[in-house]
Amino acid sequence: MRRGEDASVRRRAVERLAAAADAGDRRAWCLAQLAMWRLFHDNRGVLCDPDDLATLQGLFTASRAWDPPVEGIPFEPDVRRFGEHLAAAVIAASRPTRDPVGRMCAATREEWTFLANNMVAEALDFTRVIALASAKLPHRHARLLYHNLYDEAGRGDWAEAHFALFADFAAWAGVRVPGFQLADDDVSDVLRWTVPEVVAEINVHDRALLQEAPQESLGALFVVEHLVSTDFAALVAALRRLGAPPSAVRYFEVHVEGDPSHAADWLELVAPYARTAEEQRLVFAAAVTSARWYARGWDALCDGLDAWRATGAGPTLPAIS
């Protein structure tokens, strides 16, 4: 098949999938989320094939229609105060309804197998996402993301790199991680276990990265740095009560220790890109949308845990069921 024909087939498939998702077809929505994640992940965020890029852009365009608009974003001439409003809005939008942190604190070691499996997808690409966000910034601003990456990479010590620490935690929970117990490109376990709403949250970050202007990626990724340390603090004590060794707890400890400074860096980084009403709108809307999916992902994870308790099976994304 010639590339032009292949592109046409892809375009029609994306249109049908988006139309079905718009009509409330849950399976179509899940398939669209999976397709977006696979295209971005498999290309390592750098899409050189025009067909892949067109397909992903089509899916990302459709996915915007599935996010409720963020209304009432006032312009704040004082950029520092804008940052304060942004942080407060993210906290408000990210509140789940099912007390996921409390439930995780009460989880058994066996239940942590399910929970840890659902953390793999985001841990897998997070460092790459930060690197891609830095690529479109001048050095004087990107330096703050370089600082973040230095911490992510263990400050030069691979054993302290966050992904390596995550793999130590996951191994304690009985979870296999690509690059450690699995081949680097083996995401079969990710697809077998990850709740679709967790994939959707990751896709919001990836969608923001694909935009030419940096405001959306800065807003969307600020959410992760701003919220994770708060949620992780309670988990450290819970894992220790379960008898998790220090190597399994270290992943959570470094985020509690380091993410507040990363969040402060991120607000400093946002400031030069949030000076006009339109720039603030882009940052604010991306951050609130990301925070909403953060909450939906946590809630879906709780529902998935309940289903796993009842059946012993992971959610299995529909493309591989």
PDB file of C-alpha atoms in Angstrom:
ATOM      1  CA  MET A   1       0.000   0.000   0.000  1.00  0.00           C
ATOM      2  CA  ARG A   2       1.334   3.434  -0.945  1.00  0.00           C
ATOM      3  CA  ARG A   3       1.876   5.949   1.855  1.00  0.00           C
ATOM      4  CA  GLY A   4      -0.851   8.268   0.569  1.00  0.00           C
ATOM      5  CA  GLU A   5      -3.411   5.469   0.633  1.00  0.00           C
ATOM      6  CA  ASP A   6      -2.220   4.349   4.061  1.00  0.00           C
ATOM      7  CA  ALA A   7      -2.606   7.889   5.400  1.00  0.00           C
ATOM      8  CA  SER A   8      -6.129   8.060   4.020  1.00  0.00           C
ATOM      9  CA  VAL A   9      -7.058   4.785   5.686  1.00  0.00           C
ATOM     10  CA  ARG A  10      -5.597   5.979   8.970  1.00  0.00           C
ATOM     11  CA  ARG A  11      -7.468   9.284   8.756  1.00  0.00           C
ATOM     12  CA  ARG A  12     -10.798   7.526   8.213  1.00  0.00           C
ATOM     13  CA  ALA A  13     -10.071   5.119  11.076  1.00  0.00           C
ATOM     14  CA  VAL A  14      -9.282   8.011  13.410  1.00  0.00           C
ATOM     15  CA  GLU A  15     -12.479   9.786  12.373  1.00  0.00           C
ATOM     16  CA  ARG A  16     -14.585   6.670  13.013  1.00  0.00           C
ATOM     17  CA  LEU A  17     -12.918   6.029  16.341  1.00  0.00           C
ATOM     18  CA  ALA A  18     -13.369   9.645  17.447  1.00  0.00           C
ATOM     19  CA  ALA A  19     -17.019   9.666  16.358  1.00  0.00           C
ATOM     20  CA  ALA A  20     -17.707   6.482  18.325  1.00  0.00           C
ATOM     21  CA  ALA A  21     -15.980   7.899  21.404  1.00  0.00           C
ATOM     22  CA  ASP A  22     -17.968  11.140  21.016  1.00  0.00           C
ATOM     23  CA  ALA A  23     -21.138   9.037  20.998  1.00  0.00           C
ATOM     24  CA  GLY A  24     -20.206   7.494  24.344  1.00  0.00           C
ATOM     25  CA  ASP A  25     -18.667   4.222  23.176  1.00  0.00           C
ATOM     26  CA  ARG A  26     -16.391   3.327  26.095  1.00  0.00           C
ATOM     27  CA  ARG A  27     -14.416   0.769  24.100  1.00  0.00           C
ATOM     28  CA  ALA A  28     -13.741   3.291  21.320  1.00  0.00           C
ATOM     29  CA  TRP A  29     -12.574   5.827  23.883  1.00  0.00           C
ATOM     30  CA  CYS A  30     -10.221   3.280  25.448  1.00  0.00           C
ATOM     31  CA  LEU A  31      -8.860   2.291  22.042  1.00  0.00           C
ATOM     32  CA  ALA A  32      -8.211   5.948  21.208  1.00  0.00           C
ATOM     33  CA  GLN A  33      -6.323   6.437  24.481  1.00  0.00           C
ATOM     34  CA  LEU A  34      -4.259   3.327  23.829  1.00  0.00           C
ATOM     35  CA  ALA A  35      -3.476   4.406  20.259  1.00  0.00           C
ATOM     36  CA  MET A  36      -2.306   7.829  21.433  1.00  0.00           C
ATOM     37  CA  TRP A  37      -0.098   6.352  24.122  1.00  0.00           C
ATOM     38  CA  ARG A  38       1.426   3.751  21.783  1.00  0.00           C
ATOM     39  CA  LEU A  39       2.179   6.244  19.026  1.00  0.00           C
ATOM     40  CA  PHE A  40       3.897   8.642  21.414  1.00  0.00           C
ATOM     41  CA  HIS A  41       5.712   5.973  23.444  1.00  0.00           C
ATOM     42  CA  ASP A  42       6.822   3.814  20.536  1.00  0.00           C
ATOM     43  CA  ASN A  43       8.274   6.867  18.770  1.00  0.00           C
ATOM     44  CA  ARG A  44       9.868   8.048  22.029  1.00  0.00           C
ATOM     45  CA  GLY A  45       8.053  11.342  21.643  1.00  0.00           C
ATOM     46  CA  VAL A  46       9.874  12.238  18.415  1.00  0.00           C
ATOM     47  CA  LEU A  47       7.529  11.584  15.515  1.00  0.00           C
ATOM     48  CA  CYS A  48       9.378  11.674  12.204  1.00  0.00           C
ATOM     49  CA  ASP A  49       6.928   9.622  10.133  1.00  0.00           C
ATOM     50  CA  PRO A  50       4.352  12.050   8.664  1.00  0.00           C
ATOM     51  CA  ASP A  51       1.605   9.425   8.890  1.00  0.00           C
ATOM     52  CA  ASP A  52       2.303   8.745  12.558  1.00  0.00           C
ATOM     53  CA  LEU A  53       2.338  12.462  13.296  1.00  0.00           C
ATOM     54  CA  ALA A  54      -0.895  13.096  11.376  1.00  0.00           C
ATOM     55  CA  THR A  55      -2.601  10.169  13.100  1.00  0.00           C
ATOM     56  CA  LEU A  56      -1.515  11.325  16.544  1.00  0.00           C
ATOM     57  CA  GLN A  57      -2.519  14.919  15.872  1.00  0.00           C
ATOM     58  CA  GLY A  58      -5.930  13.722  14.707  1.00  0.00           C
ATOM     59  CA  LEU A  59      -6.417  11.714  17.887  1.00  0.00           C
ATOM     60  CA  PHE A  60      -5.170  14.541  20.082  1.00  0.00           C
ATOM     61  CA  THR A  61      -7.536  16.977  18.362  1.00  0.00           C
ATOM     62  CA  ALA A  62     -10.432  14.611  18.996  1.00  0.00           C
ATOM     63  CA  SER A  63      -9.394  14.106  22.620  1.00  0.00           C
ATOM     64  CA  ARG A  64      -9.672  17.823  23.343  1.00  0.00           C
ATOM     65  CA  ALA A  65     -13.409  17.541  22.710  1.00  0.00           C
ATOM     66  CA  TRP A  66     -13.623  14.940  25.501  1.00  0.00           C
ATOM     67  CA  ASP A  67     -12.236  17.364  28.081  1.00  0.00           C
ATOM     68  CA  PRO A  68     -14.712  19.838  29.611  1.00  0.00           C
ATOM     69  CA  PRO A  69     -13.546  23.396  28.931  1.00  0.00           C
ATOM     70  CA  VAL A  70     -11.834  25.291  31.716  1.00  0.00           C
ATOM     71  CA  GLU A  71     -13.904  28.400  32.294  1.00  0.00           C
ATOM     72  CA  GLY A  72     -13.406  31.680  34.127  1.00  0.00           C
ATOM     73  CA  ILE A  73      -9.651  32.198  33.808  1.00  0.00           C
ATOM     74  CA  PRO A  74      -8.995  35.779  34.927  1.00  0.00           C
ATOM     75  CA  PHE A  75      -5.940  37.681  33.766  1.00  0.00           C
ATOM     76  CA  GLU A  76      -3.507  38.431  36.597  1.00  0.00           C
ATOM     77  CA  PRO A  77      -0.938  41.156  35.742  1.00  0.00           C
ATOM     78  CA  ASP A  78       1.185  40.104  38.724  1.00  0.00           C
ATOM     79  CA  VAL A  79       2.773  36.870  37.473  1.00  0.00           C
ATOM     80  CA  ARG A  80       3.694  35.805  41.011  1.00  0.00           C
ATOM     81  CA  ARG A  81       0.040  35.989  42.033  1.00  0.00           C
ATOM     82  CA  PHE A  82      -0.895  34.114  38.880  1.00  0.00           C
ATOM     83  CA  GLY A  83       1.384  31.303  40.061  1.00  0.00           C
ATOM     84  CA  GLU A  84      -0.375  31.266  43.429  1.00  0.00           C
ATOM     85  CA  HIS A  85      -3.780  31.093  41.746  1.00  0.00           C
ATOM     86  CA  LEU A  86      -2.523  28.328  39.479  1.00  0.00           C
ATOM     87  CA  ALA A  87      -1.268  26.221  42.399  1.00  0.00           C
ATOM     88  CA  ALA A  88      -4.568  26.630  44.255  1.00  0.00           C
ATOM     89  CA  ALA A  89      -6.608  25.763  41.166  1.00  0.00           C
ATOM     90  CA  VAL A  90      -4.566  22.611  40.608  1.00  0.00           C
ATOM     91  CA  ILE A  91      -5.176  21.474  44.191  1.00  0.00           C
ATOM     92  CA  ALA A  92      -8.919  22.100  43.831  1.00  0.00           C
ATOM     93  CA  ALA A  93      -9.204  20.310  40.477  1.00  0.00           C
ATOM     94  CA  SER A  94      -7.165  17.284  41.518  1.00  0.00           C
ATOM     95  CA  ARG A  95      -9.327  16.095  44.397  1.00  0.00           C
ATOM     96  CA  PRO A  96     -10.513  12.527  43.773  1.00  0.00           C
ATOM     97  CA  THR A  97     -13.750  11.224  45.286  1.00  0.00           C
ATOM     98  CA  ARG A  98     -12.626   7.783  46.482  1.00  0.00           C
ATOM     99  CA  ASP A  99      -9.773   8.541  48.942  1.00  0.00           C
ATOM    100  CA  PRO A 100      -7.124   6.696  46.914  1.00  0.00           C
ATOM    101  CA  VAL A 101      -4.251   7.609  49.236  1.00  0.00           C
ATOM    102  CA  GLY A 102      -6.163   6.273  52.233  1.00  0.00           C
ATOM    103  CA  ARG A 103      -6.936   3.085  50.377  1.00  0.00           C
ATOM    104  CA  MET A 104      -3.329   2.695  49.270  1.00  0.00           C
ATOM    105  CA  CYS A 105      -2.187   3.189  52.856  1.00  0.00           C
ATOM    106  CA  ALA A 106      -4.495   0.326  53.853  1.00  0.00           C
ATOM    107  CA  ALA A 107      -3.483  -1.926  50.944  1.00  0.00           C
ATOM    108  CA  THR A 108      -1.927  -5.335  51.448  1.00  0.00           C
ATOM    109  CA  ARG A 109       1.302  -6.317  49.741  1.00  0.00           C
ATOM    110  CA  GLU A 110      -0.724  -8.348  47.228  1.00  0.00           C
ATOM    111  CA  GLU A 111      -2.861  -5.302  46.441  1.00  0.00           C
ATOM    112  CA  TRP A 112       0.286  -3.293  45.856  1.00  0.00           C
ATOM    113  CA  THR A 113       0.921  -5.600  42.897  1.00  0.00           C
ATOM    114  CA  PHE A 114      -2.116  -4.119  41.173  1.00  0.00           C
ATOM    115  CA  LEU A 115      -1.273  -0.573  42.261  1.00  0.00           C
ATOM    116  CA  ALA A 116       2.383  -0.764  41.216  1.00  0.00           C
ATOM    117  CA  ASN A 117       1.452  -2.175  37.821  1.00  0.00           C
ATOM    118  CA  ASN A 118      -0.623   0.954  37.240  1.00  0.00           C
ATOM    119  CA  MET A 119       2.343   3.188  38.053  1.00  0.00           C
ATOM    120  CA  VAL A 120       4.649   1.700  35.409  1.00  0.00           C
ATOM    121  CA  ALA A 121       3.334   3.597  32.379  1.00  0.00           C
ATOM    122  CA  GLU A 122       3.961   7.041  33.841  1.00  0.00           C
ATOM    123  CA  ALA A 123       7.324   6.126  35.376  1.00  0.00           C
ATOM    124  CA  LEU A 124       8.426   4.635  32.067  1.00  0.00           C
ATOM    125  CA  ASP A 125       8.449   7.885  30.098  1.00  0.00           C
ATOM    126  CA  PHE A 126       8.535  10.652  32.705  1.00  0.00           C
ATOM    127  CA  THR A 127      12.209  11.557  32.295  1.00  0.00           C
ATOM    128  CA  ARG A 128      11.810  11.640  28.522  1.00  0.00           C
ATOM    129  CA  VAL A 129       8.780  13.920  28.896  1.00  0.00           C
ATOM    130  CA  ILE A 130      10.808  16.412  30.962  1.00  0.00           C
ATOM    131  CA  ALA A 131      13.609  16.285  28.388  1.00  0.00           C
ATOM    132  CA  LEU A 132      11.158  16.982  25.563  1.00  0.00           C
ATOM    133  CA  ALA A 133       9.631  19.882  27.497  1.00  0.00           C
ATOM    134  CA  SER A 134      13.091  21.406  27.896  1.00  0.00           C
ATOM    135  CA  ALA A 135      13.919  21.096  24.202  1.00  0.00           C
ATOM    136  CA  LYS A 136      11.690  23.984  23.108  1.00  0.00           C
ATOM    137  CA  LEU A 137      13.013  26.435  25.726  1.00  0.00           C
ATOM    138  CA  PRO A 138      16.080  28.705  25.626  1.00  0.00           C
ATOM    139  CA  HIS A 139      18.912  27.660  27.926  1.00  0.00           C
ATOM    140  CA  ARG A 140      18.221  30.364  30.511  1.00  0.00           C
ATOM    141  CA  HIS A 141      14.792  28.805  31.121  1.00  0.00           C
ATOM    142  CA  ALA A 142      15.548  25.181  30.294  1.00  0.00           C
ATOM    143  CA  ARG A 143      18.214  25.145  33.031  1.00  0.00           C
ATOM    144  CA  LEU A 144      15.431  24.589  35.578  1.00  0.00           C
ATOM    145  CA  LEU A 145      14.367  21.461  33.747  1.00  0.00           C
ATOM    146  CA  TYR A 146      17.985  20.352  33.483  1.00  0.00           C
ATOM    147  CA  HIS A 147      18.096  20.581  37.269  1.00  0.00           C
ATOM    148  CA  ASN A 148      14.996  18.396  37.378  1.00  0.00           C
ATOM    149  CA  LEU A 149      16.546  15.890  34.983  1.00  0.00           C
ATOM    150  CA  TYR A 150      19.733  15.776  37.042  1.00  0.00           C
ATOM    151  CA  ASP A 151      17.678  14.707  40.051  1.00  0.00           C
ATOM    152  CA  GLU A 152      15.658  12.259  37.936  1.00  0.00           C
ATOM    153  CA  ALA A 153      18.912  10.663  36.777  1.00  0.00           C
ATOM    154  CA  GLY A 154      20.125  10.172  40.341  1.00  0.00           C
ATOM    155  CA  ARG A 155      22.637  13.050  40.166  1.00  0.00           C
ATOM    156  CA  GLY A 156      24.910  10.789  38.145  1.00  0.00           C
ATOM    157  CA  ASP A 157      24.307   7.653  40.250  1.00  0.00           C
ATOM    158  CA  TRP A 158      22.214   5.132  38.293  1.00  0.00           C
ATOM    159  CA  ALA A 159      21.243   3.295  41.480  1.00  0.00           C
ATOM    160  CA  GLU A 160      19.613   6.534  42.677  1.00  0.00           C
ATOM    161  CA  ALA A 161      17.934   7.363  39.351  1.00  0.00           C
ATOM    162  CA  HIS A 162      14.206   7.619  39.937  1.00  0.00           C
ATOM    163  CA  PHE A 163      13.321   4.962  37.368  1.00  0.00           C
ATOM    164  CA  ALA A 164      15.842   2.557  38.910  1.00  0.00           C
ATOM    165  CA  LEU A 165      14.377   3.274  42.352  1.00  0.00           C
ATOM    166  CA  PHE A 166      10.911   2.660  40.930  1.00  0.00           C
ATOM    167  CA  ALA A 167      12.079  -0.700  39.613  1.00  0.00           C
ATOM    168  CA  ASP A 168      13.307  -1.606  43.131  1.00  0.00           C
ATOM    169  CA  PHE A 169       9.886  -0.748  44.555  1.00  0.00           C
ATOM    170  CA  ALA A 170       8.101  -2.611  41.754  1.00  0.00           C
ATOM    171  CA  ALA A 171      10.211  -5.722  42.277  1.00  0.00           C
ATOM    172  CA  TRP A 172       9.156  -5.774  45.947  1.00  0.00           C
ATOM    173  CA  ALA A 173       5.529  -5.547  44.775  1.00  0.00           C
ATOM    174  CA  GLY A 174       6.036  -8.415  42.325  1.00  0.00           C
ATOM    175  CA  VAL A 175       5.871  -6.240  39.210  1.00  0.00           C
ATOM    176  CA  ARG A 176       8.083  -6.540  36.141  1.00  0.00           C
ATOM    177  CA  VAL A 177       9.440  -3.322  34.654  1.00  0.00           C
ATOM    178  CA  PRO A 178      10.703  -2.730  31.077  1.00  0.00           C
ATOM    179  CA  GLY A 179      14.464  -2.311  31.134  1.00  0.00           C
ATOM    180  CA  PHE A 180      14.816  -4.482  34.218  1.00  0.00           C
ATOM    181  CA  GLN A 181      12.817  -7.735  34.368  1.00  0.00           C
ATOM    182  CA  LEU A 182      11.488  -7.132  30.839  1.00  0.00           C
ATOM    183  CA  ALA A 183      13.106  -5.981  27.604  1.00  0.00           C
ATOM    184  CA  ASP A 184      13.209  -2.203  27.171  1.00  0.00           C
ATOM    185  CA  ASP A 185      10.453  -2.222  24.549  1.00  0.00           C
ATOM    186  CA  ASP A 186       8.236  -4.870  26.164  1.00  0.00           C
ATOM    187  CA  VAL A 187       5.106  -3.057  27.328  1.00  0.00           C
ATOM    188  CA  SER A 188       2.871  -6.129  27.405  1.00  0.00           C
ATOM    189  CA  ASP A 189       2.424  -5.906  31.177  1.00  0.00           C
ATOM    190  CA  VAL A 190       1.653  -2.184  30.943  1.00  0.00           C
ATOM    191  CA  LEU A 191      -1.143  -2.905  28.483  1.00  0.00           C
ATOM    192  CA  ARG A 192      -2.432  -5.814  30.524  1.00  0.00           C
ATOM    193  CA  TRP A 193      -2.718  -3.891  33.774  1.00  0.00           C
ATOM    194  CA  THR A 194      -3.066  -0.148  33.272  1.00  0.00           C
ATOM    195  CA  VAL A 195      -6.446   1.458  33.904  1.00  0.00           C
ATOM    196  CA  PRO A 196      -7.494   3.475  30.797  1.00  0.00           C
ATOM    197  CA  GLU A 197      -7.980   6.695  32.784  1.00  0.00           C
ATOM    198  CA  VAL A 198      -4.357   6.502  33.902  1.00  0.00           C
ATOM    199  CA  VAL A 199      -3.356   6.262  30.233  1.00  0.00           C
ATOM    200  CA  ALA A 200      -5.607   9.254  29.498  1.00  0.00           C
ATOM    201  CA  GLU A 201      -3.779  11.328  32.119  1.00  0.00           C
ATOM    202  CA  ILE A 202      -0.442  10.524  30.459  1.00  0.00           C
ATOM    203  CA  ASN A 203      -1.905  11.407  27.062  1.00  0.00           C
ATOM    204  CA  VAL A 204      -2.824  14.887  28.307  1.00  0.00           C
ATOM    205  CA  HIS A 205       0.876  15.477  29.056  1.00  0.00           C
ATOM    206  CA  ASP A 206       1.959  14.055  25.704  1.00  0.00           C
ATOM    207  CA  ARG A 207      -0.651  16.109  23.847  1.00  0.00           C
ATOM    208  CA  ALA A 208       0.664  19.266  25.496  1.00  0.00           C
ATOM    209  CA  LEU A 209       4.225  18.405  24.476  1.00  0.00           C
ATOM    210  CA  LEU A 210       3.218  18.174  20.844  1.00  0.00           C
ATOM    211  CA  GLN A 211       2.163  21.839  20.770  1.00  0.00           C
ATOM    212  CA  GLU A 212       4.636  24.317  19.330  1.00  0.00           C
ATOM    213  CA  ALA A 213       4.278  26.855  22.155  1.00  0.00           C
ATOM    214  CA  PRO A 214       5.539  25.763  25.590  1.00  0.00           C
ATOM    215  CA  GLN A 215       2.645  27.041  27.714  1.00  0.00           C
ATOM    216  CA  GLU A 216       0.554  23.863  27.590  1.00  0.00           C
ATOM    217  CA  SER A 217       3.395  21.508  28.461  1.00  0.00           C
ATOM    218  CA  LEU A 218       4.526  23.752  31.312  1.00  0.00           C
ATOM    219  CA  GLY A 219       1.003  23.861  32.713  1.00  0.00           C
ATOM    220  CA  ALA A 220       0.269  20.162  32.307  1.00  0.00           C
ATOM    221  CA  LEU A 221       3.549  18.930  33.769  1.00  0.00           C
ATOM    222  CA  PHE A 222       3.485  21.373  36.691  1.00  0.00           C
ATOM    223  CA  VAL A 223       0.666  19.243  38.096  1.00  0.00           C
ATOM    224  CA  VAL A 224       2.870  16.193  38.562  1.00  0.00           C
ATOM    225  CA  GLU A 225       5.564  18.065  40.475  1.00  0.00           C
ATOM    226  CA  HIS A 226       3.028  19.988  42.546  1.00  0.00           C
ATOM    227  CA  LEU A 227       0.906  17.038  43.685  1.00  0.00           C
ATOM    228  CA  VAL A 228       2.998  13.893  43.832  1.00  0.00           C
ATOM    229  CA  SER A 229       5.056  14.747  46.922  1.00  0.00           C
ATOM    230  CA  THR A 230       1.874  15.469  48.909  1.00  0.00           C
ATOM    231  CA  ASP A 231       0.322  12.128  48.004  1.00  0.00           C
ATOM    232  CA  PHE A 232       3.521  10.129  48.393  1.00  0.00           C
ATOM    233  CA  ALA A 233       4.331  11.306  51.925  1.00  0.00           C
ATOM    234  CA  ALA A 234       1.622   9.153  53.498  1.00  0.00           C
ATOM    235  CA  LEU A 235       2.666   6.106  51.478  1.00  0.00           C
ATOM    236  CA  VAL A 236       6.166   5.959  52.949  1.00  0.00           C
ATOM    237  CA  ALA A 237       4.888   5.079  56.428  1.00  0.00           C
ATOM    238  CA  ALA A 238       2.332   2.631  54.997  1.00  0.00           C
ATOM    239  CA  LEU A 239       4.959   0.707  53.028  1.00  0.00           C
ATOM    240  CA  ARG A 240       7.224   0.559  56.063  1.00  0.00           C
ATOM    241  CA  ARG A 241       4.362  -0.931  58.093  1.00  0.00           C
ATOM    242  CA  LEU A 242       4.084  -3.658  55.468  1.00  0.00           C
ATOM    243  CA  GLY A 243       7.750  -4.470  55.955  1.00  0.00           C
ATOM    244  CA  ALA A 244       8.959  -3.005  52.676  1.00  0.00           C
ATOM    245  CA  PRO A 245      12.769  -2.727  52.694  1.00  0.00           C
ATOM    246  CA  PRO A 246      14.444   0.698  52.422  1.00  0.00           C
ATOM    247  CA  SER A 247      15.211   0.036  48.750  1.00  0.00           C
ATOM    248  CA  ALA A 248      11.480  -0.289  48.011  1.00  0.00           C
ATOM    249  CA  VAL A 249      10.549   2.863  49.909  1.00  0.00           C
ATOM    250  CA  ARG A 250      13.330   5.072  48.542  1.00  0.00           C
ATOM    251  CA  TYR A 251      11.405   5.884  45.337  1.00  0.00           C
ATOM    252  CA  PHE A 252       8.679   7.595  47.366  1.00  0.00           C
ATOM    253  CA  GLU A 253      11.132   9.269  49.738  1.00  0.00           C
ATOM    254  CA  VAL A 254      13.075  11.043  46.989  1.00  0.00           C
ATOM    255  CA  HIS A 255       9.864  12.512  45.593  1.00  0.00           C
ATOM    256  CA  VAL A 256       8.785  13.750  48.994  1.00  0.00           C
ATOM    257  CA  GLU A 257      12.234  15.296  49.430  1.00  0.00           C
ATOM    258  CA  GLY A 258      12.716  16.752  45.959  1.00  0.00           C
ATOM    259  CA  ASP A 259       9.379  17.563  44.350  1.00  0.00           C
ATOM    260  CA  PRO A 260       8.583  20.701  46.395  1.00  0.00           C
ATOM    261  CA  SER A 261      11.725  22.358  45.015  1.00  0.00           C
ATOM    262  CA  HIS A 262      10.884  21.076  41.535  1.00  0.00           C
ATOM    263  CA  ALA A 263       7.405  22.601  41.826  1.00  0.00           C
ATOM    264  CA  ALA A 264       8.938  25.919  42.900  1.00  0.00           C
ATOM    265  CA  ASP A 265      11.309  25.737  39.930  1.00  0.00           C
ATOM    266  CA  TRP A 266       8.345  25.042  37.680  1.00  0.00           C
ATOM    267  CA  LEU A 267       6.484  28.125  38.856  1.00  0.00           C
ATOM    268  CA  GLU A 268       9.632  30.175  38.222  1.00  0.00           C
ATOM    269  CA  LEU A 269       9.826  28.611  34.786  1.00  0.00           C
ATOM    270  CA  VAL A 270       6.182  29.364  33.986  1.00  0.00           C
ATOM    271  CA  ALA A 271       6.523  33.079  34.808  1.00  0.00           C
ATOM    272  CA  PRO A 272       8.190  34.228  31.529  1.00  0.00           C
ATOM    273  CA  TYR A 273       5.528  32.358  29.543  1.00  0.00           C
ATOM    274  CA  ALA A 274       2.467  33.649  31.400  1.00  0.00           C
ATOM    275  CA  ARG A 275       2.660  37.402  30.918  1.00  0.00           C
ATOM    276  CA  THR A 276      -0.319  37.936  28.609  1.00  0.00           C
ATOM    277  CA  ALA A 277      -3.948  36.924  29.042  1.00  0.00           C
ATOM    278  CA  GLU A 278      -3.653  34.321  26.265  1.00  0.00           C
ATOM    279  CA  GLU A 279      -0.469  32.840  27.695  1.00  0.00           C
ATOM    280  CA  GLN A 280      -2.053  32.578  31.136  1.00  0.00           C
ATOM    281  CA  ARG A 281      -5.138  30.979  29.625  1.00  0.00           C
ATOM    282  CA  LEU A 282      -3.049  28.285  27.931  1.00  0.00           C
ATOM    283  CA  VAL A 283      -1.031  27.501  31.064  1.00  0.00           C
ATOM    284  CA  PHE A 284      -4.043  27.554  33.377  1.00  0.00           C
ATOM    285  CA  ALA A 285      -6.311  25.446  31.143  1.00  0.00           C
ATOM    286  CA  ALA A 286      -3.597  22.833  30.576  1.00  0.00           C
ATOM    287  CA  ALA A 287      -2.852  22.609  34.304  1.00  0.00           C
ATOM    288  CA  VAL A 288      -6.482  22.286  35.363  1.00  0.00           C
ATOM    289  CA  THR A 289      -7.205  19.715  32.644  1.00  0.00           C
ATOM    290  CA  SER A 290      -4.189  17.701  33.751  1.00  0.00           C
ATOM    291  CA  ALA A 291      -5.278  17.964  37.408  1.00  0.00           C
ATOM    292  CA  ARG A 292      -8.773  16.759  36.531  1.00  0.00           C
ATOM    293  CA  TRP A 293      -7.329  13.684  34.821  1.00  0.00           C
ATOM    294  CA  TYR A 294      -5.043  13.171  37.802  1.00  0.00           C
ATOM    295  CA  ALA A 295      -8.177  12.863  39.958  1.00  0.00           C
ATOM    296  CA  ARG A 296      -9.984  10.663  37.419  1.00  0.00           C
ATOM    297  CA  GLY A 297      -6.968   8.405  37.184  1.00  0.00           C
ATOM    298  CA  TRP A 298      -6.865   7.957  40.970  1.00  0.00           C
ATOM    299  CA  ASP A 299     -10.616   7.263  41.121  1.00  0.00           C
ATOM    300  CA  ALA A 300     -10.440   4.754  38.275  1.00  0.00           C
ATOM    301  CA  LEU A 301      -7.499   3.104  40.008  1.00  0.00           C
ATOM    302  CA  CYS A 302      -9.690   2.598  43.092  1.00  0.00           C
ATOM    303  CA  ASP A 303     -12.457   1.090  40.965  1.00  0.00           C
ATOM    304  CA  GLY A 304      -9.901  -1.106  39.221  1.00  0.00           C
ATOM    305  CA  LEU A 305      -8.551  -2.269  42.582  1.00  0.00           C
ATOM    306  CA  ASP A 306     -12.061  -3.270  43.634  1.00  0.00           C
ATOM    307  CA  ALA A 307     -12.517  -5.214  40.389  1.00  0.00           C
ATOM    308  CA  TRP A 308      -9.117  -6.858  40.797  1.00  0.00           C
ATOM    309  CA  ARG A 309      -9.998  -7.914  44.346  1.00  0.00           C
ATOM    310  CA  ALA A 310     -13.183  -9.527  43.031  1.00  0.00           C
ATOM    311  CA  THR A 311     -11.729 -11.229  39.954  1.00  0.00           C
ATOM    312  CA  GLY A 312      -7.953 -11.397  40.380  1.00  0.00           C
ATOM    313  CA  ALA A 313      -7.570 -10.005  36.845  1.00  0.00           C
ATOM    314  CA  GLY A 314      -6.106  -6.713  35.656  1.00  0.00           C
ATOM    315  CA  PRO A 315      -8.262  -4.321  33.595  1.00  0.00           C
ATOM    316  CA  THR A 316      -6.700  -5.301  30.231  1.00  0.00           C
ATOM    317  CA  LEU A 317      -6.986  -2.479  27.714  1.00  0.00           C
ATOM    318  CA  PRO A 318      -9.453  -3.471  24.986  1.00  0.00           C
ATOM    319  CA  ALA A 319      -6.973  -3.717  22.120  1.00  0.00           C
ATOM    320  CA  ILE A 320      -5.360  -6.787  23.666  1.00  0.00           C
ATOM    321  CA  SER A 321      -8.400  -8.400  25.326  1.00  0.00           C
TER     322      SER A 321
END
